[in-house]
XYZ file of C-alpha atoms in Angstrom:
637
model
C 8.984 9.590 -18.362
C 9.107 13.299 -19.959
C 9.048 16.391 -17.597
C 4.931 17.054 -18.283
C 4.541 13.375 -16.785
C 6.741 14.541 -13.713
C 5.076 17.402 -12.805
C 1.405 16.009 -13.359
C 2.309 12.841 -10.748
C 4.379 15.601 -8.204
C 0.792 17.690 -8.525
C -1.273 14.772 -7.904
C 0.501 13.401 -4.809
C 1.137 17.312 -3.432
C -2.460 17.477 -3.732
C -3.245 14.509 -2.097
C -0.794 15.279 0.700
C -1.944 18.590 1.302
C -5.447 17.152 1.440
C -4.407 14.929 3.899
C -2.285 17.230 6.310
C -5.142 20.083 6.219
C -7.367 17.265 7.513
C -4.880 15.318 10.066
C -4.221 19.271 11.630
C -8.441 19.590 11.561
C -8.879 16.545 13.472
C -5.751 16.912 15.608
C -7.547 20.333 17.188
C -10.767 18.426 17.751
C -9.208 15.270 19.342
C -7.549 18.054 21.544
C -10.700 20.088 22.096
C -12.200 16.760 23.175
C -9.870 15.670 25.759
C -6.966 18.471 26.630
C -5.756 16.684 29.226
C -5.062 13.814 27.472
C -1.066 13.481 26.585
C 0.362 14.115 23.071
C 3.213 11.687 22.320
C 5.209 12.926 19.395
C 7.205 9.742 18.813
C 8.241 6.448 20.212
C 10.831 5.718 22.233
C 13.599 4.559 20.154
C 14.529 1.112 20.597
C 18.192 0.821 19.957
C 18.463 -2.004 17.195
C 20.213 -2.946 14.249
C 17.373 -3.096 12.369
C 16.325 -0.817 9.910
C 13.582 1.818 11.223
C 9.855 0.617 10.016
C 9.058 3.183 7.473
C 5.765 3.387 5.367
C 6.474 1.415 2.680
C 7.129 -1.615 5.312
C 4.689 -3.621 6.511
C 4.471 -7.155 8.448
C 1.582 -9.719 7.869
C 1.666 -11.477 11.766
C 0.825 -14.874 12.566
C -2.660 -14.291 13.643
C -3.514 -12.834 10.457
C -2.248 -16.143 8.801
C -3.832 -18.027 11.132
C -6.939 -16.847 10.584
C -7.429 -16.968 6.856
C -5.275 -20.549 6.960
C -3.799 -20.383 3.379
C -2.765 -22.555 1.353
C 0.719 -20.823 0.597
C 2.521 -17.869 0.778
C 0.703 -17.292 -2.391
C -2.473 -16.582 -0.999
C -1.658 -14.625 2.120
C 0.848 -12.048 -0.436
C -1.965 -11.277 -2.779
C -3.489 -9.214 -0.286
C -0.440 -6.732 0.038
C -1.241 -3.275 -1.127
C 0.809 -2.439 -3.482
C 1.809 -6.074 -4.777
C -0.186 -8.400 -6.696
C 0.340 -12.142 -7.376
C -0.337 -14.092 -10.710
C -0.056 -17.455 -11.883
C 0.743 -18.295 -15.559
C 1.824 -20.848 -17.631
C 3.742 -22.942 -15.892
C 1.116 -22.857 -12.798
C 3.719 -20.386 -10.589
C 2.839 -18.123 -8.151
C 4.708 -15.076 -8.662
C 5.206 -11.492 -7.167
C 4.534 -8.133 -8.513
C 5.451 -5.386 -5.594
C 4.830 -1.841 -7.208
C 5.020 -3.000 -11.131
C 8.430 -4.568 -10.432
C 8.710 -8.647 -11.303
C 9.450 -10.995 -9.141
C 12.856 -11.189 -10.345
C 13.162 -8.021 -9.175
C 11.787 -9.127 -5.997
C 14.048 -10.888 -3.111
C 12.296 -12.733 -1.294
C 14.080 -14.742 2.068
C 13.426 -17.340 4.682
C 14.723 -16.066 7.793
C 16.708 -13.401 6.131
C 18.527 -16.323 3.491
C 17.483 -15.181 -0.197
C 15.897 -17.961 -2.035
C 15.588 -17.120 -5.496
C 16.523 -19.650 -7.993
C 19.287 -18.647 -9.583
C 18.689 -18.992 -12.772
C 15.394 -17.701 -13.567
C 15.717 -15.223 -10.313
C 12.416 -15.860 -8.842
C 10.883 -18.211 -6.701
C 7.315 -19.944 -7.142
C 5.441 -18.840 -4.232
C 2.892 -21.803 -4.337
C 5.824 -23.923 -2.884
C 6.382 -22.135 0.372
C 4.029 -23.251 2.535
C 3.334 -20.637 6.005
C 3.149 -24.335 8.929
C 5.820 -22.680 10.810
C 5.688 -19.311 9.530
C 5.397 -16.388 12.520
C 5.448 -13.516 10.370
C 6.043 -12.380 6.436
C 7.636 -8.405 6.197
C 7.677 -6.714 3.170
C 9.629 -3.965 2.152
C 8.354 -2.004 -0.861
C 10.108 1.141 -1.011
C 13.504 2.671 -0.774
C 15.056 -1.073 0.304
C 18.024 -0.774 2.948
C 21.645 -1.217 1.016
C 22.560 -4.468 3.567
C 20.110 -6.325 1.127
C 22.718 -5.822 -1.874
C 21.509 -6.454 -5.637
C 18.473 -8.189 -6.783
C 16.094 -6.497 -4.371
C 15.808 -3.738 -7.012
C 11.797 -4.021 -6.369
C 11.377 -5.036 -2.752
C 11.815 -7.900 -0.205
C 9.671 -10.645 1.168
C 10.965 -11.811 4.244
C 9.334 -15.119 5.538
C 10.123 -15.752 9.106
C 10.123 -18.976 10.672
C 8.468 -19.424 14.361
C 11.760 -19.767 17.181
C 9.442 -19.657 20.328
C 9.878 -22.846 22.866
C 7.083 -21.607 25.842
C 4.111 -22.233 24.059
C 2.009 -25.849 23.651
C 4.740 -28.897 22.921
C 2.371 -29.680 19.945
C 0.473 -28.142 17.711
C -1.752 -30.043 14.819
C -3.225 -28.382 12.500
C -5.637 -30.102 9.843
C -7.746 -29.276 6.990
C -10.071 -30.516 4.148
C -11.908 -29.237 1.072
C -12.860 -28.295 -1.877
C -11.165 -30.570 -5.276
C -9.601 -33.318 -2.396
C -7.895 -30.429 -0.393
C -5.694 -32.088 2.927
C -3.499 -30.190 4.510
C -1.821 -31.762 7.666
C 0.997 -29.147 9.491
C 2.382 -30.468 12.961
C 4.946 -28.499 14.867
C 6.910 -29.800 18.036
C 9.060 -27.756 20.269
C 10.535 -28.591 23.172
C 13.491 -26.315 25.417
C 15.959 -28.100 27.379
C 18.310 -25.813 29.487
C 20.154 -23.698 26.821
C 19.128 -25.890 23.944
C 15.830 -25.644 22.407
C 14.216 -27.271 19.266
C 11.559 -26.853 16.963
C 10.120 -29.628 14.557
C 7.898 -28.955 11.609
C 6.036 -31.160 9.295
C 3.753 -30.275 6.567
C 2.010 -32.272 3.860
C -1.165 -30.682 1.385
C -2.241 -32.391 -1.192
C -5.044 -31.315 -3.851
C -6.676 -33.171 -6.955
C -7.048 -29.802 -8.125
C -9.146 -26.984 -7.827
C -12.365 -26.129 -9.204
C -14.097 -23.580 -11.565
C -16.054 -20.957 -11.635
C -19.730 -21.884 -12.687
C -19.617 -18.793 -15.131
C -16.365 -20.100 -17.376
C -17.128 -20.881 -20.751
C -16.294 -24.085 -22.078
C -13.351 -24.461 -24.733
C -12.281 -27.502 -26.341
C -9.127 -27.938 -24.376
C -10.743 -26.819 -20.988
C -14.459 -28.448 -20.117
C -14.922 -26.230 -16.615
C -15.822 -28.252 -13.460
C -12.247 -29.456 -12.025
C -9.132 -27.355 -13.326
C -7.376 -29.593 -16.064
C -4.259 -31.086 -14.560
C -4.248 -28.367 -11.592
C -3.165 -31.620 -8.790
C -0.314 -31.119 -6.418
C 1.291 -33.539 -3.777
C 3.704 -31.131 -1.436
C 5.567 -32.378 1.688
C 7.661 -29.874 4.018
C 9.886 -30.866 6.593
C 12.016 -28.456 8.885
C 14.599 -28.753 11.884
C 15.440 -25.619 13.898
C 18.308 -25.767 17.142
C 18.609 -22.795 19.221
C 21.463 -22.453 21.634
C 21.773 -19.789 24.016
C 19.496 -18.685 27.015
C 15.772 -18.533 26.334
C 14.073 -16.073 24.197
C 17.935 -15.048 23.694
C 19.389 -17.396 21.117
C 22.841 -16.297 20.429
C 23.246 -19.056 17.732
C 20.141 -20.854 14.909
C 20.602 -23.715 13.102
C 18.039 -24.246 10.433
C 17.677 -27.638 8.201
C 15.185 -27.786 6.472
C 13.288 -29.045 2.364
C 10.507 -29.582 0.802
C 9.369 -32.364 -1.837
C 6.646 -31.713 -4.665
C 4.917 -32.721 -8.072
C 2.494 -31.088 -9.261
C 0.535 -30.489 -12.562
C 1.056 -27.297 -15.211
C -2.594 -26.335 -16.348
C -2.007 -25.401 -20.285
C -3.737 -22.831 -21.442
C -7.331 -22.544 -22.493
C -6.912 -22.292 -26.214
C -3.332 -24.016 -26.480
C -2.484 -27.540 -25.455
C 0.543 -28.036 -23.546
C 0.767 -31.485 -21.126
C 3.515 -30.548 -18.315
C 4.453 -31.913 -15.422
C 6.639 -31.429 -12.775
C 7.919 -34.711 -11.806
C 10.481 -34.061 -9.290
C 10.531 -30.298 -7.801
C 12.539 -30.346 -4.557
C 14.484 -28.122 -2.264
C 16.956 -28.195 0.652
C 18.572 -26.145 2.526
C 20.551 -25.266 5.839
C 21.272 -22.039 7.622
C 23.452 -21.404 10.535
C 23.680 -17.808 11.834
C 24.445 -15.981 15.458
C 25.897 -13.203 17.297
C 29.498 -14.454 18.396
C 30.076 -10.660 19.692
C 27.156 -9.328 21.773
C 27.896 -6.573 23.918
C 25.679 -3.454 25.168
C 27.304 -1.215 22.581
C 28.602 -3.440 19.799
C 27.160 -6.897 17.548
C 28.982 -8.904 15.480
C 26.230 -11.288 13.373
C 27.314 -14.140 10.974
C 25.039 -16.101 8.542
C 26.082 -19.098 6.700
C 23.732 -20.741 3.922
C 23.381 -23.001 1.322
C 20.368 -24.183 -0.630
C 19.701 -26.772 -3.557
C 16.682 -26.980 -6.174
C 16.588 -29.610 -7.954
C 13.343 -30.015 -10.603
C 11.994 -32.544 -13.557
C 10.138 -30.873 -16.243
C 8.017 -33.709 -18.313
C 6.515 -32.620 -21.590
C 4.053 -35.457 -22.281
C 2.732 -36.102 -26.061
C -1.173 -35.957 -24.928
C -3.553 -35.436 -21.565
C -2.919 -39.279 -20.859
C 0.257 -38.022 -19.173
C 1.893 -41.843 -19.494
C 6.107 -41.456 -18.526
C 6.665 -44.329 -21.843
C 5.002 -41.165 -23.994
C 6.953 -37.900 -23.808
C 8.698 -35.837 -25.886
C 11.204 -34.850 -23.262
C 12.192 -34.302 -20.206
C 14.279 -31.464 -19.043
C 16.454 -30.994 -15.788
C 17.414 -28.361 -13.670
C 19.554 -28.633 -10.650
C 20.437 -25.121 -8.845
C 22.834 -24.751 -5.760
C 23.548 -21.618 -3.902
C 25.786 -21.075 -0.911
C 26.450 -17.862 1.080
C 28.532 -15.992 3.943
C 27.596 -12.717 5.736
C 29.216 -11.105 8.409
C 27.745 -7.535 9.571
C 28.855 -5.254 12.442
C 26.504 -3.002 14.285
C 27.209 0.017 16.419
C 25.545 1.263 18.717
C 26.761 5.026 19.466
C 25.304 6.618 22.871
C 21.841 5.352 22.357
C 20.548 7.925 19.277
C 21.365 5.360 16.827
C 22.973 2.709 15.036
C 26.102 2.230 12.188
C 25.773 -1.070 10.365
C 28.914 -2.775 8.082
C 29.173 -5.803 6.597
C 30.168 -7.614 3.444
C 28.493 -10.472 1.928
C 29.519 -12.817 -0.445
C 27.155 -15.261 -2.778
C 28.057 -18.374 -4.934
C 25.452 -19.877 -7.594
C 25.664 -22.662 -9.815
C 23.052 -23.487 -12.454
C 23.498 -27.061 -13.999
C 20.642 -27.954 -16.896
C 19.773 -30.564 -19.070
C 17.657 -30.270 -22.135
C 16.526 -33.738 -22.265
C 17.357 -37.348 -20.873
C 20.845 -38.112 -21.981
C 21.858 -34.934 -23.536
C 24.461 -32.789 -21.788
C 24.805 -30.755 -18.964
C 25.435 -27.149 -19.205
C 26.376 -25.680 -16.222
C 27.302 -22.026 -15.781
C 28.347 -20.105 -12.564
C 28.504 -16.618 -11.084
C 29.723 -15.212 -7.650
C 28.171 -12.049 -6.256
C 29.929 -9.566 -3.704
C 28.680 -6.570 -1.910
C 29.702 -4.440 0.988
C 27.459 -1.964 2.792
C 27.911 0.596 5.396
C 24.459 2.156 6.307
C 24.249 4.580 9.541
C 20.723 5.359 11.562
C 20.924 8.832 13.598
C 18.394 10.570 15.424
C 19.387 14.117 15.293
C 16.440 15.919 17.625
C 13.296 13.699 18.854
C 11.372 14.616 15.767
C 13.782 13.918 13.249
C 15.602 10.454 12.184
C 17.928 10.208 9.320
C 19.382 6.798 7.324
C 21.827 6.817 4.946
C 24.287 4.090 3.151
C 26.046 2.956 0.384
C 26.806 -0.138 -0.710
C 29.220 -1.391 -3.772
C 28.513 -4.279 -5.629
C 30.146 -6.996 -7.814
C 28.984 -9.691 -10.008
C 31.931 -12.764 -11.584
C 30.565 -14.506 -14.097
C 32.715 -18.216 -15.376
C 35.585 -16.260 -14.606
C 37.269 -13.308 -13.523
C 37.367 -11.464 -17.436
C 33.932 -11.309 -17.317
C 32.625 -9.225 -14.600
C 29.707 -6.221 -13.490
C 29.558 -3.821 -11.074
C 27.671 -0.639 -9.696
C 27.320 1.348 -6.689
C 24.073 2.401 -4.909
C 23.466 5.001 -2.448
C 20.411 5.166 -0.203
C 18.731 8.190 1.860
C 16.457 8.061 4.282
C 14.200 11.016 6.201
C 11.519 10.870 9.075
C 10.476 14.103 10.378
C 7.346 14.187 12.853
C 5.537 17.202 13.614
C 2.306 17.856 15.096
C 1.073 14.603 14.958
C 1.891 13.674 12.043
C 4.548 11.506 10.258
C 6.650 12.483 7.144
C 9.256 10.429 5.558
C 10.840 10.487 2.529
C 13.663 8.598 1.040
C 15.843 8.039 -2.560
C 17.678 5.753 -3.261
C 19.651 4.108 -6.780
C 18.928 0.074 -7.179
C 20.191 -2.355 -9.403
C 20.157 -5.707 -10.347
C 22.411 -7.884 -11.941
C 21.494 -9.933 -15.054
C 20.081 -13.815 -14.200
C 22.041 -16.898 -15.117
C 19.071 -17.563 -17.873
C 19.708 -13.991 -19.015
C 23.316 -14.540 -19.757
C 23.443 -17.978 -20.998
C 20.184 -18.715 -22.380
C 20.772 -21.127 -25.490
C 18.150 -19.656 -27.148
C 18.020 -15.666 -26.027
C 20.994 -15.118 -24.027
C 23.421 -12.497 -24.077
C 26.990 -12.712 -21.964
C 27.386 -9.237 -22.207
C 24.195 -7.731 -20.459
C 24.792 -4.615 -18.203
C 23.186 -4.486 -14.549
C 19.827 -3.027 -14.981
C 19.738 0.009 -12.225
C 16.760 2.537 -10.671
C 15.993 5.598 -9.039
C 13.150 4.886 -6.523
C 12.220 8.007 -4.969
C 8.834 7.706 -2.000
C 7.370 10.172 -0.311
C 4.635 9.414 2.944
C 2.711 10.897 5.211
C 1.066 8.934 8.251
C -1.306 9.670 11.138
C -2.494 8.082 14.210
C -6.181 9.833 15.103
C -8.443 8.559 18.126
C -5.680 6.359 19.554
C -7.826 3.783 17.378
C -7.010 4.598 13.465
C -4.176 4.781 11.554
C -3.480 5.689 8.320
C -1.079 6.584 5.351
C -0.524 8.186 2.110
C 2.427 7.327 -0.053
C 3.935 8.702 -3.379
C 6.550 6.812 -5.381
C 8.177 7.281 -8.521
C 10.246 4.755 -9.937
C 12.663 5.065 -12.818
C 14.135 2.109 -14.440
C 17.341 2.330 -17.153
C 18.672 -0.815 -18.563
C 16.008 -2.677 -18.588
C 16.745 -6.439 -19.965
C 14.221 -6.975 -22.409
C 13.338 -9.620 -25.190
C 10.448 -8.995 -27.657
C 10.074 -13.010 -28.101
C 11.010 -16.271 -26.827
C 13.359 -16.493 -29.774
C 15.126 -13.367 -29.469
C 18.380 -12.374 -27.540
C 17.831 -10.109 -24.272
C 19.697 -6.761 -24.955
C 19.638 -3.560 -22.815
C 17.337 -1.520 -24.446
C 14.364 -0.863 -22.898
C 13.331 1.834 -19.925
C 10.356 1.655 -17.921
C 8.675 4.242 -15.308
C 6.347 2.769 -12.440
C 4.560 5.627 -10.729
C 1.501 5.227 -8.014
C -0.126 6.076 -4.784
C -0.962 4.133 -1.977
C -3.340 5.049 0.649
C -4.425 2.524 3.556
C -5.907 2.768 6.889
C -6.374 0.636 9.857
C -9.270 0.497 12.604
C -8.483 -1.093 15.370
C -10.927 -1.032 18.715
C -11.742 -4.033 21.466
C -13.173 -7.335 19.202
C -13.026 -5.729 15.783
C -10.062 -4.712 13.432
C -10.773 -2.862 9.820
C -7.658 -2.685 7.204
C -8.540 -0.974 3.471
C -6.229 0.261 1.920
C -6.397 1.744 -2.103
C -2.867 1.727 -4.662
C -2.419 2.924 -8.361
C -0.042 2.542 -10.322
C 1.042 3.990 -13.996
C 3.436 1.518 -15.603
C 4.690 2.177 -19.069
C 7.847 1.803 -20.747
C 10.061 4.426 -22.689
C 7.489 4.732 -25.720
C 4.661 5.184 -23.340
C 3.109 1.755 -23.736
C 1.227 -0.163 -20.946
C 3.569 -2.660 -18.767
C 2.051 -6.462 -18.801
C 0.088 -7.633 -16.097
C 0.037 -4.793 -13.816
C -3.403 -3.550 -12.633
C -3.879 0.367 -12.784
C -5.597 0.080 -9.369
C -5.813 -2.494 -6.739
C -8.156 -1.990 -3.573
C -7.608 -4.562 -0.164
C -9.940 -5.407 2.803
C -9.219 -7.266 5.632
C -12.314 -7.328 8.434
C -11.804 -9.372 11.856
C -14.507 -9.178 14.351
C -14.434 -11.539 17.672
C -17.761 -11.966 17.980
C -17.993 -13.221 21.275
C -14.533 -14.913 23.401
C -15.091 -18.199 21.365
C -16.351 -17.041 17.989
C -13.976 -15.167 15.330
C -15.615 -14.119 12.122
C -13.106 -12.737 8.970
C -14.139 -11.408 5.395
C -11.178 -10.347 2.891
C -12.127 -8.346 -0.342
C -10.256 -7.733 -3.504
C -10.611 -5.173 -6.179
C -8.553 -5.348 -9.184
C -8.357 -2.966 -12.336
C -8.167 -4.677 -15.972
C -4.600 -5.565 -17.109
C -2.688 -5.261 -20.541
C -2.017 -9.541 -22.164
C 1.542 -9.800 -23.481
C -0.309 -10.396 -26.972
C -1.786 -6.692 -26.255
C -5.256 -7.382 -25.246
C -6.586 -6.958 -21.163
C -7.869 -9.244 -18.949
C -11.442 -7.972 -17.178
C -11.606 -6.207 -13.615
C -12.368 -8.507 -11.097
C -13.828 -8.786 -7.895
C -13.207 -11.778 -4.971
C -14.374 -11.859 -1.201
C -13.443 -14.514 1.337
C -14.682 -15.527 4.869
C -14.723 -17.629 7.595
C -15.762 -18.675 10.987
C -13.137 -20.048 14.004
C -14.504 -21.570 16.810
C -13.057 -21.972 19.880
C -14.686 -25.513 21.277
C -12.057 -25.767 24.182
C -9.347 -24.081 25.052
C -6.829 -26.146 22.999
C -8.756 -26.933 20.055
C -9.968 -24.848 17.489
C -12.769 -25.426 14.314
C -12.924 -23.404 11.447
C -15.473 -22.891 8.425
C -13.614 -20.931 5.359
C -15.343 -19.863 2.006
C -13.335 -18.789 -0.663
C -14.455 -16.344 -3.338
C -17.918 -15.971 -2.116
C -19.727 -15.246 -5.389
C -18.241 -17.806 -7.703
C -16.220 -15.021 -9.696
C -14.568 -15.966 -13.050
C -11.263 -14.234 -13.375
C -7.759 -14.359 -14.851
C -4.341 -13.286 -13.208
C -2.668 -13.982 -16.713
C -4.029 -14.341 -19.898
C -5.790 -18.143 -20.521
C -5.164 -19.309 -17.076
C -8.468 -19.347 -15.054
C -7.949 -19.229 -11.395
C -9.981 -20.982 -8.645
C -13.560 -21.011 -7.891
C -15.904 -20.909 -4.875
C -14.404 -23.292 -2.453
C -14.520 -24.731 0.908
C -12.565 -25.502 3.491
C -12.841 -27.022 7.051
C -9.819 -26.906 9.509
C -9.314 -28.340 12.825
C -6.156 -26.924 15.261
C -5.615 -28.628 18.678
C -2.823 -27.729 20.929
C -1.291 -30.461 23.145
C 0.854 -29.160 26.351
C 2.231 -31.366 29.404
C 0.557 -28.738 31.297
């Protein structure tokens, strides 16, 4: 990005800012001609933690919010982040954009264990269903150093319910539009110092439906979404040992089974199928060391995904007529151990070194050989939290990296620093933070048969964010945030065919402003983000939208009645074959009834007006649809 760029995007967001603070100081000298009595609390007290202070670019999407809109996936409850959009393409994956990064360049975790495939380095959101889910934090800016490489554009952090006091079952069923079931029952039960938490989830679909306005094309009649059915089954295990509500030690088993269908596009014909897409996994993490001063934490993970790709000769989708049918079976295992400090209550020091195997093992067809291909990733971190007076908190690591790829002789490494600033004054909130990011090539990068290249650098950033945030009324909240983002090394291919090299860079530059009304029965969250993606010759980025605006509206009506509407805006978006996909529009709602005190109705209708729209180029997405649910909550009590 050339220095006119720079100072036109610094102008905009000083502007902005200064807009912002004139008006935060305006209303800050009403609220306190109002009511002069009334206290002025500058900050919170600091909670003493080793986790990383909540700064403006983090946010947390609770359980009541997922409740309430009862998605499908994490898919559907992640497309409302500001900031982040989510697409699904041609091989029917739900995928993360957080800022204009990729979802490669996106970690995203279950209980702080990264999930991404290895070899592609992404994950298909569509698969993780939110049964047992409690919360989902994201992190979009200036990413702590303990998350190491590959988190170069954020984290999504999926977090599993651990709570053993409330009902000893809860069943949760729905049904709707295109065959929709979704069954999710969770059983918990504590026993002394043991407790345990079961979850099962199945959904199936026979697809999902069309918009009444998409045209017709001879591989794609409307109506029901062309091979769109999926069959998914979850199943999850959970131990905690230690006093309640103060688990010293988790064990987590857990999978998940699923076939589904792979839409082709509208004007190509493609017949895929996932026959076999499954995943397993166990974790097993603690706090041997707990004192009032000093933690010791220890994770250990590993995790398997195994999949069947079937490319069939024609829509009749019969196994004895195929062309072929490829393999993939992924296995990942990991150790961290962390240390965290806890110096005379104004903050916290944080070390730790973590270590990651991966394995990719693929097969082309049936019968043909397996290539398999390995790397092992190490990182170390030391991060420290201070505050220095009560209106000002600093953070500030460094962490070194390392990635070993087939063997010793062929290795990459880089070092990233990370700086963190929250000042707070009159009211107000400023933070700021830089930081340097990288992330190391993918196994499909490197040893691609077709496009890969063994001698890839990392590809590295400089993320610099700058916010400013303001509570007003004791009711709303709000923020404005600037980042810049500048990427070097970016891995890039210009066609399936051609070998990734190092040569492209990129610049992803936006603001984000959001707000939240909060007062009795009724909640308000908007929230408005740009962004200006373009690599080093100044051309448009694929697939990210120039603006993106997000509503979420919950109103309890009356003790038993909760009402909920969710609107998206989206800006048109460049093709990869250089054309743009429309702006688009799409509202949701629903009704949830409480009919007795353990068991719940609801009424949910998804995009409202029937919208036709496209998240990537030739992929229609879903239609109006409906869907009833039914929760009831069983306790001995």
């Amino acid at each position: 990005m050339n220095k006119t760029m720079i100072n036109l995007v610094l102008v905009r967001m000083s502007c902005i800012l200064l807009v912002i603070f004139l008006f935060c100081s305006f209303s800050d000298c009403l609220a306190q001609e109002e009511n002069s009595s009334r206290p002025v609390y500058l900050m919170e007290e600091l909670v003493v933690t080793d986790s990383v202070r909540t700064s403006a670019s983090e946010m947390s999407i609770t359980s009541d919010m997922i409740r309430i809109q009862r998605p499908a996936s994490s898919a559907d409850i992640l497309g409302g982040v500001y900031g982040a959009s989510v697409t699904a393409g041609h091989k029917n994956s739900s995928e993360i954009m957080i800022r204009g990064f990729t979802s490669r360049d996106v970690l995203i975790m279950v209980d702080g264990r990264p999930i991404n495939e290895p070899y592609y380095g992404k994950i298909d959101l569509s698969t993780l269903g939110v049964g047992d889910i409690e919360k989902i934090k994201i992190v979009k800016g200036a990413t702590s150093v303990r998350y190491g490489p590959n988190a170069m554009g954020g984290v999504v952090n999926l977090i599993t319910d651990e709570s053993d006091d409330g009902p000893l079952t809860d069943v949760r069923l729905s049904a709707g539009s295109g065959e929709e079931i979704r069954t999710n029952i969770v059983h918990r039960r504590r026993m002394e110092k043991i407790g345990y938490r079961i979850h099962v989830g199945r959904s199936t679909t026979a697809g999902f439906p069309l918009s009444s306005g998409f045209e017709s094309t001879a591989l794609e009649d409307g109506d029901m979404r062309n091979n769109s059915d999926y069959s998914r089954t979850d199943l999850g295990v959970k131990l905690l040992f230690g006093p309640r509500d103060n688990s010293q030690w988790r064990l987590n088993i857990g999978g998940s089974h699923l076939t589904k269908g792979l839409p082709s596009s509208v004007y190509e014909p493609r017949f895929w199928r996932f026959r076999k897409w499954n995943r397993m996994s166990a974790n097993l993490d603690g706090e041997p060391i707990r004192t009032q001063s000093w933690k010791v934490k220890a994770k250990l993970y590993a995790h398997r995904f195994q999949n069947e790709l079937v490319d069939y000769r024609d829509e009749q989708y019969d196994i004895s007529n195929v062309f072929w049918i490829s393999a993939h079976d992924n296995r990942s295992a990991g150790l961290l151990i962390s240390s965290s400090y806890f110096p005379g209550g104004n903050g916290v020091s944080n070390f730790g070194v973590q270590m990651r195997w991966d394995e990719s093992r693929r097969q082309a067809d049936s019968g043909y050989n397996w290539f398999i291909n390995r790397t092992v990733t190490t990182w170390v971190f030391d991060e420290h939290e201070r505050s220095i007076t009560p209106n000002l908190f600093l953070r500030g690591g460094i962490s070194g990296l390392l990635l070993s790829y087939n063997s010793w002789d062929n290795t990459a490494a880089s070092v990233n620093p990370s700086f963190h600033l929250e000042w707070l004054f009159g009211g107000n909130t400023i933070t700021g933070s830089v930081s340097r990011v990288s992330r190391f090539p993918t196994l499909h990068h490197l040893f691609s048969i077709t496009s890969g290249n063994p001698d890839l650098n990392p590809e590295w950033a400089y993320k610099w964010e700058m916010s400013i945030s303001r509570t007003l009324f004791d009711f709303l909240d709000f923020s404005v945030t600037g980042f810049m983002n500048q990427l070097h090394d970016m891995i890039y291919r210009s066609g399936r065919l051609n070998i990734y090299n190092n040569v492209e860079k990129a610049s992803l530059d936006g603001v984000e402003i959001s707000g939240v009304v909060q007062n009795g029965a009724f909640k308000l969250c908007s929230s408005v983000a740009t962004l200006d993606a373009h690599d080093g010759d100044g051309k448009k980025l694929e697939y990210r939208p120039a603006w993106k605006a997000d509503v979420f509206f919950n109103y309890q009506i009356i003790s038993t009645v909760n009402f909920y509407l969710t609107m998206r805006a989206v800006s048109e978006r460049r093709t990869e074959i250089n054309t743009y996909l429309d702006p688009y529009h799409v509202e949701n709602t629903g009704l949830l009834f409480e009919v007795k005190r353990n068991i719940t109705v609801s009424f949910h209708l998804k995009n409202i007006f029937d919208i036709d729209y496209e998240e990537e180029y030739g992929y229609p997405t879903m239609g109006r649809t409906v869907l009833i649910g039914l929760d009831w909550r069983w306790s001995r009590n």
